[in-house]
C-alpha cells in the first residue's frame, strides 16, 4: 500500500500569508471565516483561529490536489479527505498532519484499503481489496506491511495463516468451498539466481516461501490468535500499497501519498516499492517458483488446489 517514494508538496507557512479576505480579531489576526491566496498559488478557504487554520477548511494545491476537512493549529487533525493529483484519495482520521486512526484509501487501480492507520502507515487491523482479481487480505498490518494472523480470500477458496514481511510463513491451511481443507506449512527457501554484472557472474540468494501440504480434512473452525499490537518503530513515511494478486500475487493498495498543507510538508501520493509506474500505494507482489517434489509455490498452489483434491 505503495505510499512510499511520493512527491512532497509544501503548503503555505505561517509567515507566507499571501492575500487574505475575511474576518480578523481585535489584534488584526486572521480569525473566523476567510479566504487566502498563497504566494505559491495554493488557496485556502475556511476557519482561522489566531492566525492559523483551525476548524473546517478546504485547501487546494496548484497541482490539483486538495484537502477537505478539519485543521488544528495549521495541521490536518480530525476527520478529512485528501484527494491526490492522480485521483486516488484517503477518507478518514488525521492526527498531526498524518493519516492516523480509521480510514479508507482508494487507489487509482480501484484497489481499496479499509482499516486502521498509525503515523501515516497501515497499522493494526485492515482489509485490502484487489479489484483486478476480487481477492482480499483480511488481517493484521505492521508498519504498512502484511504481518500477523490473516486470511487471504479468493473467489472459491481462502488461505488462513500468518504473514511476515508480506509473505505467508509457518503452518496454515487452504479452505475450499467444496467442503474440505488442505493443511500444510510455508517454509522459507533460498533460491539461487545468477546475474552478470561487468562481465562477472554474481550469485544472488532470494528467500521465497514454499508450500508443503501435509493432509486434507473436513472443514473446521479457525480462530486466529492475534499478536499484541506494537507501535511502528520507524519514522512515519508515505503509505505503501500492496501489489497485484492473482492466485499467488498480491497487489496491495500501496502506500498513500502524503499531502501538504500550509506550512507543512507531506508525501502527496502513494508510491510503490517495486517502482511500478502507476504509483499505487504499497503494492506487494507474491510470486513463488516451484522447487522439489511435494513442495509447490504459493502461486501454483493457489491455481492447482482443485486438481490436488480430485
PDB file of C-alpha atoms in Angstrom:
ATOM      1  CA  UNK A   1       0.000   0.000   0.000  1.00  0.00           C
ATOM      2  CA  UNK A   2       2.884   1.982  -2.034  1.00  0.00           C
ATOM      3  CA  UNK A   3       2.573   5.282  -0.374  1.00  0.00           C
ATOM      4  CA  UNK A   4       6.339   5.396  -0.289  1.00  0.00           C
ATOM      5  CA  UNK A   5       8.545   7.417  -2.551  1.00  0.00           C
ATOM      6  CA  UNK A   6       5.952  10.065  -3.181  1.00  0.00           C
ATOM      7  CA  UNK A   7       6.359  13.671  -4.155  1.00  0.00           C
ATOM      8  CA  UNK A   8       6.450  16.116  -1.324  1.00  0.00           C
ATOM      9  CA  UNK A   9       4.329  19.203  -1.519  1.00  0.00           C
ATOM     10  CA  UNK A  10       4.834  22.181   0.684  1.00  0.00           C
ATOM     11  CA  UNK A  11       1.871  24.167   1.877  1.00  0.00           C
ATOM     12  CA  UNK A  12       1.770  27.762   2.956  1.00  0.00           C
ATOM     13  CA  UNK A  13       3.769  28.571   6.068  1.00  0.00           C
ATOM     14  CA  UNK A  14       2.658  30.848   8.853  1.00  0.00           C
ATOM     15  CA  UNK A  15       4.798  33.675   7.501  1.00  0.00           C
ATOM     16  CA  UNK A  16       3.726  33.149   3.873  1.00  0.00           C
ATOM     17  CA  UNK A  17       0.451  34.978   4.287  1.00  0.00           C
ATOM     18  CA  UNK A  18      -0.320  35.980   0.705  1.00  0.00           C
ATOM     19  CA  UNK A  19      -3.640  37.678   0.012  1.00  0.00           C
ATOM     20  CA  UNK A  20      -6.428  37.344   2.566  1.00  0.00           C
ATOM     21  CA  UNK A  21     -10.087  38.289   2.610  1.00  0.00           C
ATOM     22  CA  UNK A  22     -12.119  37.572   5.693  1.00  0.00           C
ATOM     23  CA  UNK A  23     -12.637  38.060   9.398  1.00  0.00           C
ATOM     24  CA  UNK A  24      -9.998  39.198  11.876  1.00  0.00           C
ATOM     25  CA  UNK A  25      -9.843  39.625  15.639  1.00  0.00           C
ATOM     26  CA  UNK A  26      -9.128  42.798  17.600  1.00  0.00           C
ATOM     27  CA  UNK A  27      -5.361  42.421  17.195  1.00  0.00           C
ATOM     28  CA  UNK A  28      -5.587  42.004  13.423  1.00  0.00           C
ATOM     29  CA  UNK A  29      -5.048  38.238  13.237  1.00  0.00           C
ATOM     30  CA  UNK A  30      -6.970  36.067  10.814  1.00  0.00           C
ATOM     31  CA  UNK A  31      -9.802  34.836  12.977  1.00  0.00           C
ATOM     32  CA  UNK A  32     -13.121  33.363  11.846  1.00  0.00           C
ATOM     33  CA  UNK A  33     -14.006  32.572   8.249  1.00  0.00           C
ATOM     34  CA  UNK A  34     -11.712  33.709   5.477  1.00  0.00           C
ATOM     35  CA  UNK A  35     -10.185  33.092   2.061  1.00  0.00           C
ATOM     36  CA  UNK A  36      -6.463  33.131   1.340  1.00  0.00           C
ATOM     37  CA  UNK A  37      -4.483  33.017  -1.887  1.00  0.00           C
ATOM     38  CA  UNK A  38      -0.949  31.977  -1.121  1.00  0.00           C
ATOM     39  CA  UNK A  39       2.260  33.131  -2.822  1.00  0.00           C
ATOM     40  CA  UNK A  40       2.842  29.615  -4.201  1.00  0.00           C
ATOM     41  CA  UNK A  41      -0.541  29.600  -5.977  1.00  0.00           C
ATOM     42  CA  UNK A  42      -2.404  27.420  -3.462  1.00  0.00           C
ATOM     43  CA  UNK A  43      -5.693  28.595  -1.941  1.00  0.00           C
ATOM     44  CA  UNK A  44      -7.421  28.017   1.377  1.00  0.00           C
ATOM     45  CA  UNK A  45     -10.965  28.791   2.414  1.00  0.00           C
ATOM     46  CA  UNK A  46     -12.282  28.022   5.857  1.00  0.00           C
ATOM     47  CA  UNK A  47     -11.887  28.738   9.536  1.00  0.00           C
ATOM     48  CA  UNK A  48      -8.978  30.536  11.176  1.00  0.00           C
ATOM     49  CA  UNK A  49      -8.129  30.988  14.810  1.00  0.00           C
ATOM     50  CA  UNK A  50      -5.457  33.438  15.952  1.00  0.00           C
ATOM     51  CA  UNK A  51      -3.862  33.496  12.521  1.00  0.00           C
ATOM     52  CA  UNK A  52      -3.828  29.738  11.927  1.00  0.00           C
ATOM     53  CA  UNK A  53      -6.056  27.348  10.016  1.00  0.00           C
ATOM     54  CA  UNK A  54      -8.294  25.874  12.685  1.00  0.00           C
ATOM     55  CA  UNK A  55     -11.623  24.094  12.174  1.00  0.00           C
ATOM     56  CA  UNK A  56     -13.227  23.138   8.868  1.00  0.00           C
ATOM     57  CA  UNK A  57     -11.494  24.207   5.688  1.00  0.00           C
ATOM     58  CA  UNK A  58     -10.639  23.410   2.067  1.00  0.00           C
ATOM     59  CA  UNK A  59      -7.013  23.630   0.935  1.00  0.00           C
ATOM     60  CA  UNK A  60      -6.415  23.450  -2.841  1.00  0.00           C
ATOM     61  CA  UNK A  61      -2.964  22.867  -4.283  1.00  0.00           C
ATOM     62  CA  UNK A  62      -1.992  24.378  -7.607  1.00  0.00           C
ATOM     63  CA  UNK A  63      -1.260  20.856  -8.947  1.00  0.00           C
ATOM     64  CA  UNK A  64      -4.901  19.776  -8.473  1.00  0.00           C
ATOM     65  CA  UNK A  65      -4.630  18.033  -5.108  1.00  0.00           C
ATOM     66  CA  UNK A  66      -6.913  19.178  -2.304  1.00  0.00           C
ATOM     67  CA  UNK A  67      -7.786  18.520   1.331  1.00  0.00           C
ATOM     68  CA  UNK A  68     -11.306  18.942   2.703  1.00  0.00           C
ATOM     69  CA  UNK A  69     -11.581  18.527   6.440  1.00  0.00           C
ATOM     70  CA  UNK A  70     -10.571  19.610   9.899  1.00  0.00           C
ATOM     71  CA  UNK A  71      -7.495  21.575  10.958  1.00  0.00           C
ATOM     72  CA  UNK A  72      -5.970  22.204  14.367  1.00  0.00           C
ATOM     73  CA  UNK A  73      -3.200  24.810  14.659  1.00  0.00           C
ATOM     74  CA  UNK A  74      -2.431  24.756  10.923  1.00  0.00           C
ATOM     75  CA  UNK A  75      -2.288  20.942  10.755  1.00  0.00           C
ATOM     76  CA  UNK A  76      -4.700  18.371   9.401  1.00  0.00           C
ATOM     77  CA  UNK A  77      -6.269  16.894  12.512  1.00  0.00           C
ATOM     78  CA  UNK A  78      -9.629  15.177  12.922  1.00  0.00           C
ATOM     79  CA  UNK A  79     -11.664  13.868  10.007  1.00  0.00           C
ATOM     80  CA  UNK A  80     -10.771  14.792   6.454  1.00  0.00           C
ATOM     81  CA  UNK A  81     -10.466  13.736   2.830  1.00  0.00           C
ATOM     82  CA  UNK A  82      -7.284  14.181   0.805  1.00  0.00           C
ATOM     83  CA  UNK A  83      -7.564  13.860  -2.972  1.00  0.00           C
ATOM     84  CA  UNK A  84      -4.258  13.347  -4.775  1.00  0.00           C
ATOM     85  CA  UNK A  85      -3.335  14.638  -8.258  1.00  0.00           C
ATOM     86  CA  UNK A  86      -3.713  11.169  -9.827  1.00  0.00           C
ATOM     87  CA  UNK A  87      -7.266  10.771  -8.489  1.00  0.00           C
ATOM     88  CA  UNK A  88      -6.567   8.454  -5.565  1.00  0.00           C
ATOM     89  CA  UNK A  89      -7.918   9.609  -2.222  1.00  0.00           C
ATOM     90  CA  UNK A  90      -7.907   8.984   1.520  1.00  0.00           C
ATOM     91  CA  UNK A  91     -11.008   9.449   3.650  1.00  0.00           C
ATOM     92  CA  UNK A  92     -10.668   9.128   7.375  1.00  0.00           C
ATOM     93  CA  UNK A  93      -8.986  10.306  10.522  1.00  0.00           C
ATOM     94  CA  UNK A  94      -5.883  12.504  10.766  1.00  0.00           C
ATOM     95  CA  UNK A  95      -3.581  13.438  13.619  1.00  0.00           C
ATOM     96  CA  UNK A  96      -0.763  15.977  13.450  1.00  0.00           C
ATOM     97  CA  UNK A  97      -0.824  16.056   9.625  1.00  0.00           C
ATOM     98  CA  UNK A  98      -0.715  12.255   9.250  1.00  0.00           C
ATOM     99  CA  UNK A  99      -3.199   9.507   8.449  1.00  0.00           C
ATOM    100  CA  UNK A 100      -3.896   8.167  11.902  1.00  0.00           C
ATOM    101  CA  UNK A 101      -6.882   6.201  13.212  1.00  0.00           C
ATOM    102  CA  UNK A 102      -9.519   4.647  10.965  1.00  0.00           C
ATOM    103  CA  UNK A 103      -9.655   5.421   7.267  1.00  0.00           C
ATOM    104  CA  UNK A 104     -10.193   4.215   3.718  1.00  0.00           C
ATOM    105  CA  UNK A 105      -7.703   4.651   0.891  1.00  0.00           C
ATOM    106  CA  UNK A 106      -8.988   4.424  -2.694  1.00  0.00           C
ATOM    107  CA  UNK A 107      -6.292   3.682  -5.275  1.00  0.00           C
ATOM    108  CA  UNK A 108      -6.221   4.610  -8.951  1.00  0.00           C
ATOM    109  CA  UNK A 109      -6.394   0.912  -9.939  1.00  0.00           C
ATOM    110  CA  UNK A 110      -9.650   0.603  -7.918  1.00  0.00           C
ATOM    111  CA  UNK A 111      -7.991  -1.300  -5.070  1.00  0.00           C
ATOM    112  CA  UNK A 112      -9.015  -0.186  -1.581  1.00  0.00           C
ATOM    113  CA  UNK A 113      -7.663  -0.437   1.949  1.00  0.00           C
ATOM    114  CA  UNK A 114     -10.112  -0.126   4.834  1.00  0.00           C
ATOM    115  CA  UNK A 115      -8.880  -0.185   8.396  1.00  0.00           C
ATOM    116  CA  UNK A 116      -6.511   1.233  10.961  1.00  0.00           C
ATOM    117  CA  UNK A 117      -3.640   3.654  10.397  1.00  0.00           C
ATOM    118  CA  UNK A 118      -0.776   4.694  12.650  1.00  0.00           C
ATOM    119  CA  UNK A 119       1.640   7.535  11.887  1.00  0.00           C
ATOM    120  CA  UNK A 120       0.732   7.621   8.165  1.00  0.00           C
ATOM    121  CA  UNK A 121       1.017   3.832   7.675  1.00  0.00           C
ATOM    122  CA  UNK A 122      -1.402   0.909   7.581  1.00  0.00           C
ATOM    123  CA  UNK A 123      -1.070  -0.493  11.067  1.00  0.00           C
ATOM    124  CA  UNK A 124      -3.447  -2.689  13.065  1.00  0.00           C
ATOM    125  CA  UNK A 125      -6.480  -4.484  11.615  1.00  0.00           C
ATOM    126  CA  UNK A 126      -7.352  -3.813   7.997  1.00  0.00           C
ATOM    127  CA  UNK A 127      -8.714  -5.212   4.734  1.00  0.00           C
ATOM    128  CA  UNK A 128      -7.037  -4.747   1.371  1.00  0.00           C
ATOM    129  CA  UNK A 129      -9.254  -5.452  -1.637  1.00  0.00           C
ATOM    130  CA  UNK A 130      -7.672  -6.328  -5.004  1.00  0.00           C
ATOM    131  CA  UNK A 131     -10.033  -5.061  -7.687  1.00  0.00           C
ATOM    132  CA  UNK A 132      -8.416  -6.987 -10.557  1.00  0.00           C
ATOM    133  CA  UNK A 133      -8.859 -10.444  -9.012  1.00  0.00           C
ATOM    134  CA  UNK A 134     -11.625  -9.906  -6.455  1.00  0.00           C
ATOM    135  CA  UNK A 135      -9.321 -11.276  -3.744  1.00  0.00           C
ATOM    136  CA  UNK A 136      -8.752  -9.601  -0.394  1.00  0.00           C
ATOM    137  CA  UNK A 137      -6.359  -9.728   2.547  1.00  0.00           C
ATOM    138  CA  UNK A 138      -8.115  -9.508   5.904  1.00  0.00           C
ATOM    139  CA  UNK A 139      -5.896  -9.314   8.948  1.00  0.00           C
ATOM    140  CA  UNK A 140      -3.032  -7.614  10.718  1.00  0.00           C
ATOM    141  CA  UNK A 141      -0.703  -4.915   9.410  1.00  0.00           C
ATOM    142  CA  UNK A 142       2.552  -3.677  10.939  1.00  0.00           C
ATOM    143  CA  UNK A 143       4.335  -0.568   9.674  1.00  0.00           C
ATOM    144  CA  UNK A 144       2.489  -0.679   6.370  1.00  0.00           C
ATOM    145  CA  UNK A 145       3.137  -4.373   5.694  1.00  0.00           C
ATOM    146  CA  UNK A 146       1.012  -7.511   5.906  1.00  0.00           C
ATOM    147  CA  UNK A 147       2.170  -9.181   9.102  1.00  0.00           C
ATOM    148  CA  UNK A 148       0.481 -11.450  11.656  1.00  0.00           C
ATOM    149  CA  UNK A 149      -2.648 -13.606  11.567  1.00  0.00           C
ATOM    150  CA  UNK A 150      -4.754 -13.123   8.434  1.00  0.00           C
ATOM    151  CA  UNK A 151      -6.939 -14.626   5.741  1.00  0.00           C
ATOM    152  CA  UNK A 152      -6.216 -14.314   2.029  1.00  0.00           C
ATOM    153  CA  UNK A 153      -9.662 -14.739   0.482  1.00  0.00           C
ATOM    154  CA  UNK A 154     -10.191 -15.716  -3.161  1.00  0.00           C
ATOM    155  CA  UNK A 155     -13.348 -16.380  -5.155  1.00  0.00           C
ATOM    156  CA  UNK A 156     -13.631 -20.107  -4.380  1.00  0.00           C
ATOM    157  CA  UNK A 157     -11.087 -20.732  -1.631  1.00  0.00           C
ATOM    158  CA  UNK A 158      -9.072 -18.963   1.040  1.00  0.00           C
ATOM    159  CA  UNK A 159      -5.743 -19.265   2.830  1.00  0.00           C
ATOM    160  CA  UNK A 160      -5.582 -18.914   6.617  1.00  0.00           C
ATOM    161  CA  UNK A 161      -2.304 -18.488   8.444  1.00  0.00           C
ATOM    162  CA  UNK A 162       0.344 -15.975   9.398  1.00  0.00           C
ATOM    163  CA  UNK A 163       2.281 -13.468   7.329  1.00  0.00           C
ATOM    164  CA  UNK A 164       5.690 -11.905   7.864  1.00  0.00           C
ATOM    165  CA  UNK A 165       7.278  -9.212   5.688  1.00  0.00           C
ATOM    166  CA  UNK A 166       4.368  -9.514   3.224  1.00  0.00           C
ATOM    167  CA  UNK A 167       4.832 -13.285   2.824  1.00  0.00           C
ATOM    168  CA  UNK A 168       2.950 -16.288   4.258  1.00  0.00           C
ATOM    169  CA  UNK A 169       5.023 -18.223   6.787  1.00  0.00           C
ATOM    170  CA  UNK A 170       4.629 -21.232   9.070  1.00  0.00           C
ATOM    171  CA  UNK A 171       1.586 -23.528   9.496  1.00  0.00           C
ATOM    172  CA  UNK A 172      -1.622 -22.689   7.669  1.00  0.00           C
ATOM    173  CA  UNK A 173      -4.399 -24.151   5.607  1.00  0.00           C
ATOM    174  CA  UNK A 174      -6.355 -23.716   2.392  1.00  0.00           C
ATOM    175  CA  UNK A 175     -10.122 -23.841   2.825  1.00  0.00           C
ATOM    176  CA  UNK A 176     -12.180 -24.792  -0.249  1.00  0.00           C
ATOM    177  CA  UNK A 177     -15.812 -24.058  -0.976  1.00  0.00           C
ATOM    178  CA  UNK A 178     -16.388 -27.712  -1.890  1.00  0.00           C
ATOM    179  CA  UNK A 179     -16.147 -28.526   1.816  1.00  0.00           C
ATOM    180  CA  UNK A 180     -12.594 -29.570   2.640  1.00  0.00           C
ATOM    181  CA  UNK A 181      -9.291 -28.152   3.855  1.00  0.00           C
ATOM    182  CA  UNK A 182      -5.675 -28.755   2.907  1.00  0.00           C
ATOM    183  CA  UNK A 183      -3.261 -28.312   5.808  1.00  0.00           C
ATOM    184  CA  UNK A 184       0.423 -27.625   5.433  1.00  0.00           C
ATOM    185  CA  UNK A 185       3.222 -25.201   6.073  1.00  0.00           C
ATOM    186  CA  UNK A 186       5.082 -22.432   4.293  1.00  0.00           C
ATOM    187  CA  UNK A 187       8.839 -22.760   4.644  1.00  0.00           C
ATOM    188  CA  UNK A 188      11.397 -20.181   3.608  1.00  0.00           C
ATOM    189  CA  UNK A 189      13.700 -21.491   0.891  1.00  0.00           C
ATOM    190  CA  UNK A 190      16.805 -19.943  -0.623  1.00  0.00           C
ATOM    191  CA  UNK A 191      16.762 -19.841  -4.409  1.00  0.00           C
ATOM    192  CA  UNK A 192      19.899 -19.008  -6.354  1.00  0.00           C
ATOM    193  CA  UNK A 193      19.825 -16.861  -9.425  1.00  0.00           C
ATOM    194  CA  UNK A 194      22.857 -15.759 -11.407  1.00  0.00           C
ATOM    195  CA  UNK A 195      23.410 -12.259 -12.696  1.00  0.00           C
ATOM    196  CA  UNK A 196      26.154 -10.983 -14.931  1.00  0.00           C
ATOM    197  CA  UNK A 197      27.476  -7.613 -13.958  1.00  0.00           C
ATOM    198  CA  UNK A 198      30.516  -6.072 -15.582  1.00  0.00           C
ATOM    199  CA  UNK A 199      31.454  -9.451 -17.118  1.00  0.00           C
ATOM    200  CA  UNK A 200      31.483 -11.090 -13.680  1.00  0.00           C
ATOM    201  CA  UNK A 201      28.876 -13.653 -12.688  1.00  0.00           C
ATOM    202  CA  UNK A 202      27.384 -12.983  -9.278  1.00  0.00           C
ATOM    203  CA  UNK A 203      25.142 -15.454  -7.483  1.00  0.00           C
ATOM    204  CA  UNK A 204      22.319 -13.862  -5.537  1.00  0.00           C
ATOM    205  CA  UNK A 205      20.150 -15.600  -2.958  1.00  0.00           C
ATOM    206  CA  UNK A 206      16.419 -14.884  -2.854  1.00  0.00           C
ATOM    207  CA  UNK A 207      14.305 -16.171   0.016  1.00  0.00           C
ATOM    208  CA  UNK A 208      10.850 -17.350  -1.094  1.00  0.00           C
ATOM    209  CA  UNK A 209       8.093 -19.164   0.817  1.00  0.00           C
ATOM    210  CA  UNK A 210       7.247 -22.677  -0.408  1.00  0.00           C
ATOM    211  CA  UNK A 211       4.064 -24.555   0.449  1.00  0.00           C
ATOM    212  CA  UNK A 212       4.283 -28.166   1.630  1.00  0.00           C
ATOM    213  CA  UNK A 213       0.939 -29.926   2.029  1.00  0.00           C
ATOM    214  CA  UNK A 214       0.534 -32.485   4.820  1.00  0.00           C
ATOM    215  CA  UNK A 215      -3.120 -33.593   4.917  1.00  0.00           C
ATOM    216  CA  UNK A 216      -6.682 -32.992   3.744  1.00  0.00           C
ATOM    217  CA  UNK A 217      -9.554 -32.827   6.242  1.00  0.00           C
ATOM    218  CA  UNK A 218     -13.174 -31.770   6.552  1.00  0.00           C
ATOM    219  CA  UNK A 219     -13.989 -28.151   7.337  1.00  0.00           C
ATOM    220  CA  UNK A 220     -13.224 -26.894  10.851  1.00  0.00           C
ATOM    221  CA  UNK A 221     -13.471 -23.573  12.649  1.00  0.00           C
ATOM    222  CA  UNK A 222     -10.469 -21.262  12.510  1.00  0.00           C
ATOM    223  CA  UNK A 223      -9.894 -18.764  15.290  1.00  0.00           C
ATOM    224  CA  UNK A 224      -6.742 -16.683  14.822  1.00  0.00           C
ATOM    225  CA  UNK A 225      -4.693 -15.615  17.822  1.00  0.00           C
ATOM    226  CA  UNK A 226      -3.843 -12.012  17.171  1.00  0.00           C
ATOM    227  CA  UNK A 227      -0.487 -10.779  18.494  1.00  0.00           C
ATOM    228  CA  UNK A 228      -0.387  -7.792  20.780  1.00  0.00           C
ATOM    229  CA  UNK A 229      -0.118  -4.689  18.609  1.00  0.00           C
ATOM    230  CA  UNK A 230       3.240  -2.988  18.659  1.00  0.00           C
ATOM    231  CA  UNK A 231       3.631   0.643  17.590  1.00  0.00           C
ATOM    232  CA  UNK A 232       5.744   1.336  14.498  1.00  0.00           C
ATOM    233  CA  UNK A 233       9.404   1.778  15.245  1.00  0.00           C
ATOM    234  CA  UNK A 234      10.433   3.666  12.126  1.00  0.00           C
ATOM    235  CA  UNK A 235       9.824   7.264  11.219  1.00  0.00           C
ATOM    236  CA  UNK A 236       6.405   7.674   9.600  1.00  0.00           C
ATOM    237  CA  UNK A 237       6.690   7.701   5.845  1.00  0.00           C
ATOM    238  CA  UNK A 238       4.355   7.927   2.925  1.00  0.00           C
ATOM    239  CA  UNK A 239       1.995   4.993   2.805  1.00  0.00           C
ATOM    240  CA  UNK A 240       2.787   1.925   0.640  1.00  0.00           C
ATOM    241  CA  UNK A 241       0.329  -0.045  -1.385  1.00  0.00           C
ATOM    242  CA  UNK A 242       0.407  -3.831  -1.799  1.00  0.00           C
ATOM    243  CA  UNK A 243       0.823  -5.426  -5.245  1.00  0.00           C
ATOM    244  CA  UNK A 244      -1.362  -7.331  -7.668  1.00  0.00           C
ATOM    245  CA  UNK A 245      -2.524 -10.638  -6.515  1.00  0.00           C
ATOM    246  CA  UNK A 246      -3.834 -13.242  -8.882  1.00  0.00           C
ATOM    247  CA  UNK A 247      -3.756 -16.714  -7.450  1.00  0.00           C
ATOM    248  CA  UNK A 248      -0.412 -16.100  -5.865  1.00  0.00           C
ATOM    249  CA  UNK A 249       0.369 -12.483  -6.494  1.00  0.00           C
ATOM    250  CA  UNK A 250      -0.765  -9.825  -4.091  1.00  0.00           C
ATOM    251  CA  UNK A 251      -1.164  -6.251  -5.260  1.00  0.00           C
ATOM    252  CA  UNK A 252      -1.748  -4.140  -2.207  1.00  0.00           C
ATOM    253  CA  UNK A 253      -3.125  -0.767  -2.004  1.00  0.00           C
ATOM    254  CA  UNK A 254       0.374   0.554  -1.955  1.00  0.00           C
ATOM    255  CA  UNK A 255       1.228   3.352   0.127  1.00  0.00           C
ATOM    256  CA  UNK A 256      -0.767   6.514   0.045  1.00  0.00           C
ATOM    257  CA  UNK A 257       0.899   9.784  -0.768  1.00  0.00           C
ATOM    258  CA  UNK A 258       1.309  12.203   1.997  1.00  0.00           C
ATOM    259  CA  UNK A 259      -0.310  15.531   1.493  1.00  0.00           C
ATOM    260  CA  UNK A 260       0.700  19.032   2.246  1.00  0.00           C
ATOM    261  CA  UNK A 261      -0.986  21.909   3.968  1.00  0.00           C
ATOM    262  CA  UNK A 262       0.050  25.477   4.571  1.00  0.00           C
ATOM    263  CA  UNK A 263       3.320  25.459   6.403  1.00  0.00           C
ATOM    264  CA  UNK A 264       3.538  21.693   6.275  1.00  0.00           C
ATOM    265  CA  UNK A 265       5.368  19.176   4.105  1.00  0.00           C
ATOM    266  CA  UNK A 266       3.692  15.891   3.298  1.00  0.00           C
ATOM    267  CA  UNK A 267       4.000  12.989   0.877  1.00  0.00           C
ATOM    268  CA  UNK A 268       1.493  13.605  -1.824  1.00  0.00           C
ATOM    269  CA  UNK A 269       0.948  10.292  -3.490  1.00  0.00           C
ATOM    270  CA  UNK A 270       1.486   6.664  -2.528  1.00  0.00           C
ATOM    271  CA  UNK A 271       4.401   5.142  -4.347  1.00  0.00           C
ATOM    272  CA  UNK A 272       5.293   1.536  -4.953  1.00  0.00           C
ATOM    273  CA  UNK A 273       8.187  -0.411  -3.532  1.00  0.00           C
ATOM    274  CA  UNK A 274       8.665  -2.185  -6.831  1.00  0.00           C
ATOM    275  CA  UNK A 275       8.864   1.096  -8.770  1.00  0.00           C
ATOM    276  CA  UNK A 276       5.623   0.474 -10.625  1.00  0.00           C
ATOM    277  CA  UNK A 277       4.764   3.462 -12.774  1.00  0.00           C
ATOM    278  CA  UNK A 278       1.188   3.522 -11.507  1.00  0.00           C
ATOM    279  CA  UNK A 279       2.473   4.693  -8.095  1.00  0.00           C
ATOM    280  CA  UNK A 280      -0.169   2.772  -6.245  1.00  0.00           C
ATOM    281  CA  UNK A 281       0.040   2.634  -2.522  1.00  0.00           C
ATOM    282  CA  UNK A 282       2.280  -0.101  -1.046  1.00  0.00           C
ATOM    283  CA  UNK A 283       1.948  -2.698  -3.728  1.00  0.00           C
ATOM    284  CA  UNK A 284       3.258  -6.144  -2.876  1.00  0.00           C
ATOM    285  CA  UNK A 285       3.828  -8.904  -5.405  1.00  0.00           C
ATOM    286  CA  UNK A 286       3.843 -12.531  -4.305  1.00  0.00           C
ATOM    287  CA  UNK A 287       5.493 -14.719  -6.897  1.00  0.00           C
ATOM    288  CA  UNK A 288       6.916 -18.041  -5.868  1.00  0.00           C
ATOM    289  CA  UNK A 289       8.583 -20.631  -8.047  1.00  0.00           C
ATOM    290  CA  UNK A 290       8.213 -24.378  -7.704  1.00  0.00           C
ATOM    291  CA  UNK A 291      11.123 -26.467  -6.440  1.00  0.00           C
ATOM    292  CA  UNK A 292      11.322 -30.002  -5.015  1.00  0.00           C
ATOM    293  CA  UNK A 293       8.594 -32.598  -5.451  1.00  0.00           C
ATOM    294  CA  UNK A 294       5.865 -32.317  -2.873  1.00  0.00           C
ATOM    295  CA  UNK A 295       6.596 -28.619  -2.387  1.00  0.00           C
ATOM    296  CA  UNK A 296       4.860 -26.073  -4.583  1.00  0.00           C
ATOM    297  CA  UNK A 297       4.851 -22.316  -4.847  1.00  0.00           C
ATOM    298  CA  UNK A 298       2.183 -20.096  -3.327  1.00  0.00           C
ATOM    299  CA  UNK A 299       1.059 -19.015  -6.798  1.00  0.00           C
ATOM    300  CA  UNK A 300       0.996 -22.541  -8.218  1.00  0.00           C
ATOM    301  CA  UNK A 301      -0.737 -23.891  -5.148  1.00  0.00           C
ATOM    302  CA  UNK A 302      -3.474 -21.297  -5.484  1.00  0.00           C
ATOM    303  CA  UNK A 303      -4.146 -22.307  -9.111  1.00  0.00           C
ATOM    304  CA  UNK A 304      -3.887 -26.094  -8.722  1.00  0.00           C
ATOM    305  CA  UNK A 305      -5.593 -26.786  -5.397  1.00  0.00           C
ATOM    306  CA  UNK A 306      -8.716 -28.183  -7.024  1.00  0.00           C
ATOM    307  CA  UNK A 307      -6.670 -30.670  -9.055  1.00  0.00           C
ATOM    308  CA  UNK A 308      -4.846 -31.923  -5.954  1.00  0.00           C
ATOM    309  CA  UNK A 309      -8.159 -32.670  -4.266  1.00  0.00           C
ATOM    310  CA  UNK A 310      -9.523 -34.819  -7.134  1.00  0.00           C
TER     311      UNK A 310
END
